[in-house]
Coordinates of C-alpha atoms in Angstrom, one line a residue:
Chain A
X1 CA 0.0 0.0 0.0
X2 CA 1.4 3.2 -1.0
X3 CA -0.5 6.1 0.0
X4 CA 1.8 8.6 -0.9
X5 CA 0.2 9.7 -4.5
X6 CA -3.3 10.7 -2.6
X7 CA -2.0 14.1 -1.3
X8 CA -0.9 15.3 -5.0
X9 CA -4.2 14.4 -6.4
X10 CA -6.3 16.2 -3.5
X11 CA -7.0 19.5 -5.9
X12 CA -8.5 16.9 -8.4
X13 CA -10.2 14.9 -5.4
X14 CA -11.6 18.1 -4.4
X15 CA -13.1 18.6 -7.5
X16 CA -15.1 15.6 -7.6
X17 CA -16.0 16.7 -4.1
X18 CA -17.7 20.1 -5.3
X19 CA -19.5 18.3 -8.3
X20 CA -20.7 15.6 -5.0
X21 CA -22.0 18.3 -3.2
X22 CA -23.4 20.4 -5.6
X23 CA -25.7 17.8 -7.0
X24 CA -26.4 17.0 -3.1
X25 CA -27.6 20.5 -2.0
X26 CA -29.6 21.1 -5.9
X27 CA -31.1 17.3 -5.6
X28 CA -32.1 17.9 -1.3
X29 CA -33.4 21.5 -1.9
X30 CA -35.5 20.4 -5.1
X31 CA -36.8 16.5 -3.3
X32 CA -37.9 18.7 -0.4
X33 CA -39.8 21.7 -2.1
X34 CA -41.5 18.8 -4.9
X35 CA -41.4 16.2 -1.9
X36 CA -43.4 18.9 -0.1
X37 CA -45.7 19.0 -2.5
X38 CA -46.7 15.2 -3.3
X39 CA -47.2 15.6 0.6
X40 CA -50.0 18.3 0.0
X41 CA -51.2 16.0 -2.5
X42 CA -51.2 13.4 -0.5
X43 CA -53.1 14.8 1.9
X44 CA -55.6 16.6 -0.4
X45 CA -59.3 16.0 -0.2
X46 CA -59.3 16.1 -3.8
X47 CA -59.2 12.1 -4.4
X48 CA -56.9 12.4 -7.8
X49 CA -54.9 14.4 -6.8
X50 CA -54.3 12.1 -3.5
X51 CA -54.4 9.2 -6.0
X52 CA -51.4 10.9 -8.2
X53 CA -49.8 11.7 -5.6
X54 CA -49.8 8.4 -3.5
X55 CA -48.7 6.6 -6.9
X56 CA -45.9 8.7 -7.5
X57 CA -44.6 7.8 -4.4
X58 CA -45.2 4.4 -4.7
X59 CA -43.7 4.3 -8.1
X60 CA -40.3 5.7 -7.3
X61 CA -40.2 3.8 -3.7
X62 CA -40.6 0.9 -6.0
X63 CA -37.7 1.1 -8.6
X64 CA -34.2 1.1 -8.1
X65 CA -31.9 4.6 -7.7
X66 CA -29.9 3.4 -10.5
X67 CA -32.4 2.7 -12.8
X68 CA -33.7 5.9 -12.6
X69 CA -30.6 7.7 -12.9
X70 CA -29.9 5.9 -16.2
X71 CA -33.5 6.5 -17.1
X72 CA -33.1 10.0 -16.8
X73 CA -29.7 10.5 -18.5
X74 CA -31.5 8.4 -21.8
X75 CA -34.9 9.8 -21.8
X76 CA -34.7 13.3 -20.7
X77 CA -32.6 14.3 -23.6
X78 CA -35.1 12.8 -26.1
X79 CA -38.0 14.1 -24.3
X80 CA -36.4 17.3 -24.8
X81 CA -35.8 16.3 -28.6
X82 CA -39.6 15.8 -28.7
X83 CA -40.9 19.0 -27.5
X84 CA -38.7 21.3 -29.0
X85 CA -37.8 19.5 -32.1
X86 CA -33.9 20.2 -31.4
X87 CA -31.4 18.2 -30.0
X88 CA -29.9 19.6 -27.0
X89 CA -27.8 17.8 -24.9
X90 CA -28.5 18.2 -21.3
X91 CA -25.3 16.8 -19.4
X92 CA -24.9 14.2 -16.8
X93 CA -25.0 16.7 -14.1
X94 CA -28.6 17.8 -15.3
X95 CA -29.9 14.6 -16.0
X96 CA -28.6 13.6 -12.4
X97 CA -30.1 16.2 -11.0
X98 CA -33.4 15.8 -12.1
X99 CA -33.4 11.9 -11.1
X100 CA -32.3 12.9 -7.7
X101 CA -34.9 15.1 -7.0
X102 CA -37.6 13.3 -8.3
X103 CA -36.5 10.0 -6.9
X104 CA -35.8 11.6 -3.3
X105 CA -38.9 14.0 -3.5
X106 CA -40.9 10.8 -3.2
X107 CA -39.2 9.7 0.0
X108 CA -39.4 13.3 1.2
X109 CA -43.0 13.4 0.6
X110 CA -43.4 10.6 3.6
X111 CA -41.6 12.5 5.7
X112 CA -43.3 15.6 5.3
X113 CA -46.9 14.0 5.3
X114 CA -46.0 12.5 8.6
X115 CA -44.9 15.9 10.1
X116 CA -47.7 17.5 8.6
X117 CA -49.7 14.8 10.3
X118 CA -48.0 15.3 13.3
X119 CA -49.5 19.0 13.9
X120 CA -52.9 18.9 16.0
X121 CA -55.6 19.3 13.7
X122 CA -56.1 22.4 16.5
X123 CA -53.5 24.9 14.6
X124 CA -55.3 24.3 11.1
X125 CA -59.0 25.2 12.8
X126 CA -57.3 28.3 14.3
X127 CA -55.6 29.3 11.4
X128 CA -59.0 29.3 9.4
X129 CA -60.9 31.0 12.5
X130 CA -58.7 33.9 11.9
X131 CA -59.4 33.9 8.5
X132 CA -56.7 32.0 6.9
X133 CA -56.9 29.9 3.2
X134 CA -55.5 26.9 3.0
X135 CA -52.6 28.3 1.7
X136 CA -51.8 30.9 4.2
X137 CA -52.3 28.4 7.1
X138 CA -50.2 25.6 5.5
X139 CA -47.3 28.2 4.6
X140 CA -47.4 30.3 8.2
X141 CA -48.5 27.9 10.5
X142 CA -48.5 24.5 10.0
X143 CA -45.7 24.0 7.9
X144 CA -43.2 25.6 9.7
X145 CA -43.9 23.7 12.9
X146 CA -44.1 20.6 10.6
X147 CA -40.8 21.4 9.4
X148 CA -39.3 21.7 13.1
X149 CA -40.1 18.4 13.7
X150 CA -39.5 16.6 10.6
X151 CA -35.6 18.2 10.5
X152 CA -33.5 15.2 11.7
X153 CA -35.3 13.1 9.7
X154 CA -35.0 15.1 6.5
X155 CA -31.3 15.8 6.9
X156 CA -31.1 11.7 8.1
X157 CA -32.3 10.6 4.3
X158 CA -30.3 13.5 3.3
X159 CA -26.8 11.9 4.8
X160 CA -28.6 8.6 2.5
X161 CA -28.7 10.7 -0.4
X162 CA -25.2 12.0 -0.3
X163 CA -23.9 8.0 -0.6
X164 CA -26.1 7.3 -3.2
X165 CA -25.3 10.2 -5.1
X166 CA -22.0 8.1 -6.2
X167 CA -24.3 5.8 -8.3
X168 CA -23.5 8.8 -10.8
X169 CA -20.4 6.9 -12.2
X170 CA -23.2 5.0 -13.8
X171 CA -23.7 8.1 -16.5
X172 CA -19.9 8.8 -16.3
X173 CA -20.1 11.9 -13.9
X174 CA -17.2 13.0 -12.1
X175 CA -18.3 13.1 -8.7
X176 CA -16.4 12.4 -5.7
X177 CA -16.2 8.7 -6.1
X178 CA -15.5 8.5 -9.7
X179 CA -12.4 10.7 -10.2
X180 CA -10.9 8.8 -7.2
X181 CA -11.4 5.9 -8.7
X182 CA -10.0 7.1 -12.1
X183 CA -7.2 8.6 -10.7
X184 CA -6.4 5.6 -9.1
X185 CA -6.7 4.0 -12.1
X186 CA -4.2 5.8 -14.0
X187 CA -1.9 6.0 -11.0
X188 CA -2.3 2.2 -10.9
X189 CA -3.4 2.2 -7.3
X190 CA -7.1 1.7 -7.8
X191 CA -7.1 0.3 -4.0
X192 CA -5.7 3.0 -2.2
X193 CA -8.0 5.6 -4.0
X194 CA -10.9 3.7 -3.1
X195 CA -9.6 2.9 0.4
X196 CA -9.6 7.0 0.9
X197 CA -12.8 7.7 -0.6
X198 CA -14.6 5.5 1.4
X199 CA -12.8 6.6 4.3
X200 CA -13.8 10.3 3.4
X201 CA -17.5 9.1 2.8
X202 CA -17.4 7.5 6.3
X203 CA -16.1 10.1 7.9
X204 CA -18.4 12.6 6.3
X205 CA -21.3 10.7 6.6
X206 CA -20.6 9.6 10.3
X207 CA -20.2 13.0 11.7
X208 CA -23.5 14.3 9.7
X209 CA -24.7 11.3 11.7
X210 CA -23.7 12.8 14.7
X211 CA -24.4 16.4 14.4
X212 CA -28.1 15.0 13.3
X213 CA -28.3 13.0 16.7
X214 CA -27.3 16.2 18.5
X215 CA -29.8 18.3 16.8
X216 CA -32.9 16.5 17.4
X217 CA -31.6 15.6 20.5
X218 CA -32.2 19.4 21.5
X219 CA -35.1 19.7 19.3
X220 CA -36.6 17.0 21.7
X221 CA -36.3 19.2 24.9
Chain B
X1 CA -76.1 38.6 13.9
X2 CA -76.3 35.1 13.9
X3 CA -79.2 32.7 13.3
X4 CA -79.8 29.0 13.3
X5 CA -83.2 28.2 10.8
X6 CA -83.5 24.9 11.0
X7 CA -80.4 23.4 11.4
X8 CA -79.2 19.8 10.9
X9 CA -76.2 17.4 11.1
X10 CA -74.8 14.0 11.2
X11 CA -72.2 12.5 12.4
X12 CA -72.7 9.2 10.3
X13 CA -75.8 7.9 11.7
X14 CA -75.4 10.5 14.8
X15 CA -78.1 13.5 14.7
X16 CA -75.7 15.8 16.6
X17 CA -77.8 19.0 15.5
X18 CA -81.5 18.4 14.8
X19 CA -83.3 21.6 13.9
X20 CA -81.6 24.1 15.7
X21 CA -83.2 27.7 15.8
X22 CA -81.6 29.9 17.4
X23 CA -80.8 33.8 17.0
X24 CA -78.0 36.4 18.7
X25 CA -78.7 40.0 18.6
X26 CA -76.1 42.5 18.3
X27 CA -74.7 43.1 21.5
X28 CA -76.2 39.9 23.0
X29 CA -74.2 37.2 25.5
X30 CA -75.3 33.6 24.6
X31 CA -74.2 31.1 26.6
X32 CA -75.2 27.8 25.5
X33 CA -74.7 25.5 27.9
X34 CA -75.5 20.9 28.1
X35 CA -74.1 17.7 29.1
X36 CA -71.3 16.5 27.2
X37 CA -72.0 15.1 23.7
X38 CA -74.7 17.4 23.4
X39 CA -73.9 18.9 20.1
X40 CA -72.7 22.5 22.0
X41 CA -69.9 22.4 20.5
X42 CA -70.2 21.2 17.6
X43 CA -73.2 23.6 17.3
X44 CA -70.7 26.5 18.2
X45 CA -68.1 25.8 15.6
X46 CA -70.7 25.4 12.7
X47 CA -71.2 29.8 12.8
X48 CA -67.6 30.2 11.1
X49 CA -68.2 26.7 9.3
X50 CA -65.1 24.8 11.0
X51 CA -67.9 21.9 11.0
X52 CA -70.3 21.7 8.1
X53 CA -74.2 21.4 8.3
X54 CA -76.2 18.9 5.8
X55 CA -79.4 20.9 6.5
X56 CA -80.6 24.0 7.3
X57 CA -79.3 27.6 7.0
X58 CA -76.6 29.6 9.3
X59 CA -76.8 33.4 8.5
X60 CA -74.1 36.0 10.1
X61 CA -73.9 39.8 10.4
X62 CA -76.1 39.4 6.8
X63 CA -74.0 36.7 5.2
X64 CA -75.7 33.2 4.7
X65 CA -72.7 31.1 5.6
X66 CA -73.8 27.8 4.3
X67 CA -74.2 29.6 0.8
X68 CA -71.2 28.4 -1.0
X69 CA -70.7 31.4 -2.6
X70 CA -70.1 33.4 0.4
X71 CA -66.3 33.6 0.9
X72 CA -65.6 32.3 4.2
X73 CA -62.1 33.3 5.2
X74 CA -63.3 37.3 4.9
X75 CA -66.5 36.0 7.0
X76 CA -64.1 34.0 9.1
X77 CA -61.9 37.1 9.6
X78 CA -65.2 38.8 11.4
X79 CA -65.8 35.9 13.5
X80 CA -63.6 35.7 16.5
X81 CA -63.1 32.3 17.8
X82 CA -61.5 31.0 21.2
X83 CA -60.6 27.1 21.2
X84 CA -60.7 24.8 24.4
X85 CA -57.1 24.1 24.0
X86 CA -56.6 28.0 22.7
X87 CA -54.6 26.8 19.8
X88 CA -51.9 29.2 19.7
X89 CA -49.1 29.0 17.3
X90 CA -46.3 27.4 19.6
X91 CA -43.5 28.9 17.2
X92 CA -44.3 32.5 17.2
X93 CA -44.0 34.6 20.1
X94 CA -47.2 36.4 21.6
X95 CA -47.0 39.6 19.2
X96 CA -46.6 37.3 16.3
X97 CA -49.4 34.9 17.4
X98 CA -51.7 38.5 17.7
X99 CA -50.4 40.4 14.4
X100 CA -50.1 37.4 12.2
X101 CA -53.6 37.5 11.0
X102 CA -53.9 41.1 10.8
X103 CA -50.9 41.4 8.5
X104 CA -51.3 38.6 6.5
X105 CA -55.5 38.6 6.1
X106 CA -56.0 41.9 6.3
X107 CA -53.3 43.3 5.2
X108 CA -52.4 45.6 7.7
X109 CA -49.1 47.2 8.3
X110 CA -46.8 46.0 10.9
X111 CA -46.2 49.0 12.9
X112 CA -50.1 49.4 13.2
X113 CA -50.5 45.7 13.9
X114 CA -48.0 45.4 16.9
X115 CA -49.4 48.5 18.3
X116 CA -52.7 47.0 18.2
X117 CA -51.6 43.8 19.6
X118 CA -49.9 45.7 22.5
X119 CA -53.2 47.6 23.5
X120 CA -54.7 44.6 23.4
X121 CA -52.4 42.7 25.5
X122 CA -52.4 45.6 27.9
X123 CA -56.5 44.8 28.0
X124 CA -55.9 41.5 29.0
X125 CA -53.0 41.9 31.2
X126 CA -50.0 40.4 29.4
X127 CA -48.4 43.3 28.0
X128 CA -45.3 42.2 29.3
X129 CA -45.7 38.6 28.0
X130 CA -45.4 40.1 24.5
X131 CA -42.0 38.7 23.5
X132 CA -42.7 34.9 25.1
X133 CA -43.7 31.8 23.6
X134 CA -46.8 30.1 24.3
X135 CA -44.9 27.1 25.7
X136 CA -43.8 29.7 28.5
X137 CA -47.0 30.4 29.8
X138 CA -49.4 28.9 32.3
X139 CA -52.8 28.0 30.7
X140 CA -54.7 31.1 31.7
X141 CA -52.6 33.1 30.1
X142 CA -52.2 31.6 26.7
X143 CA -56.0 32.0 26.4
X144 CA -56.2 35.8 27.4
X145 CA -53.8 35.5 24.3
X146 CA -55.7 33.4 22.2
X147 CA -59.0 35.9 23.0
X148 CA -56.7 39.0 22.6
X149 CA -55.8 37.2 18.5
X150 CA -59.8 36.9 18.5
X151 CA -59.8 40.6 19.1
X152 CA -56.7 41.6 16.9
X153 CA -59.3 41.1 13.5
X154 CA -61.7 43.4 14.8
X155 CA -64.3 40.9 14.8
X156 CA -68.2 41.8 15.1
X157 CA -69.1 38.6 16.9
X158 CA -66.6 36.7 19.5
X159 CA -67.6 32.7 20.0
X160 CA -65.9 30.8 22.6
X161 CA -66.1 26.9 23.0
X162 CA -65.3 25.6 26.7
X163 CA -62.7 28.5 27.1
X164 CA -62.0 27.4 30.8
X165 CA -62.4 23.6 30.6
X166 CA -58.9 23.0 30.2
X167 CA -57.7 25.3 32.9
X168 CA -56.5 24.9 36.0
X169 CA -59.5 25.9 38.6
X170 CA -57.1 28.9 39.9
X171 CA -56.8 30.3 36.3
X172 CA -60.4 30.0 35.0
X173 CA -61.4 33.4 37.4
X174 CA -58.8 35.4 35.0
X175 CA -60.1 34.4 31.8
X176 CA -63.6 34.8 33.3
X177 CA -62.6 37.8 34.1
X178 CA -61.4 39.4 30.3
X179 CA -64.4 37.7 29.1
X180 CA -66.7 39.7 31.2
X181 CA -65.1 42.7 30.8
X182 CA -65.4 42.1 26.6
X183 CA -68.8 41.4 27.5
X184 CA -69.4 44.6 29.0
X185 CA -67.8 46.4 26.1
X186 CA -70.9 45.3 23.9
X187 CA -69.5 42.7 22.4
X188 CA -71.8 40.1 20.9
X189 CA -71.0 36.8 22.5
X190 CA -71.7 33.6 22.1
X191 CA -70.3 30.8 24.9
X192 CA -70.3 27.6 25.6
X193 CA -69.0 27.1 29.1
X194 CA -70.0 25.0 31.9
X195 CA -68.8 28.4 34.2
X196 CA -72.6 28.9 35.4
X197 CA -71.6 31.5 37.5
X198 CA -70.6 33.2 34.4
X199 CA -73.7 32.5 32.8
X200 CA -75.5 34.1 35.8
X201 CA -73.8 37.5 36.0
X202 CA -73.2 38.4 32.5
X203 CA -75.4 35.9 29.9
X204 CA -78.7 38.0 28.5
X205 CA -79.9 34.7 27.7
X206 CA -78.9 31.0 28.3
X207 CA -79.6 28.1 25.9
X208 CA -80.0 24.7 27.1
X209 CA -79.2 22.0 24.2
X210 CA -79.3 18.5 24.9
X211 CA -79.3 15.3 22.1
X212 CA -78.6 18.1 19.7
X213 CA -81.8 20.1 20.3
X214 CA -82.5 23.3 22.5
X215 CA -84.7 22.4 25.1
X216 CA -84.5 25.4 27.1
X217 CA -83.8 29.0 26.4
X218 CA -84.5 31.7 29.3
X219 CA -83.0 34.7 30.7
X220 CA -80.2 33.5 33.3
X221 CA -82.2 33.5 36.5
X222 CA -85.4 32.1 35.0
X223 CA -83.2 28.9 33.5
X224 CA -81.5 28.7 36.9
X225 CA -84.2 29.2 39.2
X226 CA -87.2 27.6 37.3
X227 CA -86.2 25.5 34.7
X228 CA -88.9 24.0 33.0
X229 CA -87.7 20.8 31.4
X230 CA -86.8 17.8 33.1
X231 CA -83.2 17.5 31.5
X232 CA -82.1 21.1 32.2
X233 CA -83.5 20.6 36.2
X234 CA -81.1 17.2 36.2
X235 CA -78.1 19.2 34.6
X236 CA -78.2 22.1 37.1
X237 CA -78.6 19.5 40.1
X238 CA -75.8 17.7 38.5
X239 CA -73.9 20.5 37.9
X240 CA -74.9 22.7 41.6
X241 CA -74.3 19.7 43.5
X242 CA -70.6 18.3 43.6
X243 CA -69.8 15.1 43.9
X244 CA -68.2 15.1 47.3

């Protein structure tokens, strides 16, 4: 094992690292403002719209991430084709994107229906009593104490999403992952490379833990 | 300013209403009063339509509420309404919980709003609770807040459902209290309470309702000293008498 080569190829590492966390921050904000949403929908009166809404989620709880990541990198482009009539290429990092969010909005949406849920139908009657619409009370009152509650959770599934955001090697993206493992491949240490990015996912990953654990730990009291 | 024609509703097979007429004046202080699973309350909350009714009609201040064309957050807006569990906003401090509505339904400005909110804070006797949270205050106080929010939208009618069940016994004399001094300011009022000492001093007129019907409706001390149906003599010995 020679781990000497890794320090040279941080700036390149580091690279990978901003594409990584990009997508992550894009893919989390998105999931949660569609995943918020589907929730609404969820919880609608309105039976098709609850009906679209509980098989979204069902339909992307149901597939795998990959497929849907390769899905997206083949179809979006030729949907694209379709309605415009022009071929534009859209990128890994786009297609990715777009397969994040959607595919993490779905898992999102459960979370947020439960917090939602989770708020005594109490606040929603006084919110209308002082005159509120639906979309006034959701947006002042209840979805901001929803959000307090559902936090740890969302960032938990968010620490999920930032390991599975390396399934991007499958559309040849350069995340944090990939360019170890092709620099490690041209260096001819493919082991060591992959020794430290998982050590860097770990320790990323376990300390988000940690600082999650913390946080609803106060939230709690 | 309000009035019951005819009113009905179920609860599945449950008639909790069944034909309820009933009118407030201006200026008036119902207090509708019954055993538990009555239909008070549910009668109560059907005047700013948090419950539905399948039959009958429910006018106020003019408006026919049941009309689905009437818009019911402006009519909402007039209707002040105090909860058993007062229902304040647990993230928003006192002055937000007050000016919240004002600012965001009728669209007032903020300096205007707070100042509001702090006069009426000062009425009820919190104006140096104004920065809190709800979580930081004993029950009393969070519902001379949640009446004070009533008050913020400059309502024409106030309605309150139980507003001292879920008190303390040492806290239901202050909230009493800021209810009867509301009442003496000629607000219209309708209450359900069980208080009937409150009913007493400072109803015009108390309603008894029982299986969802009124079965009684007299000035306070003809209902308390010669009630005439059988029911309403059995819930005032219930209710006069305690248990121990």
């Amino acid at each position: 094992m020679d781990f000497s080569q890794i320090v040279p190829a941080l700036p390149a590492l580091m690279e990978g690292m901003v594409v990584t966390l990009k997508l992550l921050v894009m893919a989390v904000l998105g999931g949660v403002v569609l995943g918020t949403f589907i929730a609404l929908g969820r919880l609608s009166s309105n039976a098709f719209l609850s009906g679209l809404a509980k098989a979204y989620v069902n339909y992307f709880r149901s597939i795998p991430l990959l497929l849907v990541i390769i899905w997206f990198y083949l179809a979006v482009p030729m949907l694209l084709n379709w309605i415009t009539g022009d071929f534009v290429p859209v990128g890994a990092f786009a297609s990715c994107l777009v397969a994040f969010m959607m595919f993490e909005a779905a898992y999102y949406a459960e979370i947020v229906r439960a917090g939602i849920q989770a708020i005594s139908r109490g606040q929603v009657n006084a919110a209308y009593a002082l005159g509120m619409t639906y979309g006034q009370a959701m947006r002042l009152v209840i979805l901001p104490q929803a959000f307090r509650k559902m936090l740890p959770l969302l960032l938990q599934q968010s620490i999920i999403l930032f390991q599975d955001t390396s399934l991007v090697y499958a559309v040849g993206l350069m995340d944090f992952l990939n360019s170890a493992r092709s620099r490690g491949d041209i260096l001819g240490q493919p082991h060591e490379f992959l020794i430290f990015a998982g050590a860097v996912y770990f320790v990323i990953s376990y300390c988000a833990s940690y600082i999650v654990k913390r946080l609803q730990k106060r939230l709690v009291v | 300013m309000i009035r019951f024609i005819n009113v009905h509703k179920w609860f599945k097979d449950l008639h909790v209403l069944n034909g309820i007429d009933l009118q407030v004046a201006q200026g008036e202080v119902v207090v509708v009063c019954g055993p538990s699973g009555s239909g008070k309350s549910t009668l109560i909350r059907t005047v700013n339509q948090l419950e539905s009714i399948n039959e009958g009609e429910i006018w106020v201040d003019g408006k026919n509420v049941t009309d689905p064309k009437t818009d019911l957050n402006a009519l909402r807006a007039e209707v002040g309404f105090v909860f058993q569990h007062f229902n304040l906003y647990p993230h928003l401090s006192v002055l937000d919980n007050i000016t919240l509505s004002p600012m965001r339904v009728k669209k007032m400005e903020r300096v205007a709003a707070e100042k509001r909110a702090e006069e009426l804070l000062e009425r009820v006797g919190l104006a140096h609770k104004k920065d809190a949270f709800p979580a930081q205050l004993s029950g009393g106080q969070q519902q001379r807040v949640a009446i004070a929010r009533g008050l913020a939208m400059q309502p024409q009618v106030m309605l309150f459902d139980e507003p001292t069940s879920a008190l303390d016994p040492e806290m239901i004399g202050e909230v009493l209290k800021v209810m009867k001094d509301l009442a003496e300011s000629g607000m219209t009022m309708m209450v359900v309470t069980h208080e009937m000492g409150f009913a007493r001093e400072v109803a015009d007129r108390v309603v008894f309702v029982d299986h969802g019907r009124i079965l009684e409706e007299a000035p306070p001390e003809e209902f308390f000293m010669r009630p005439q149906h059988e029911r309403a003599q059995q819930f005032l010995r219930q209710l006069l008498t305690p248990m121990n």
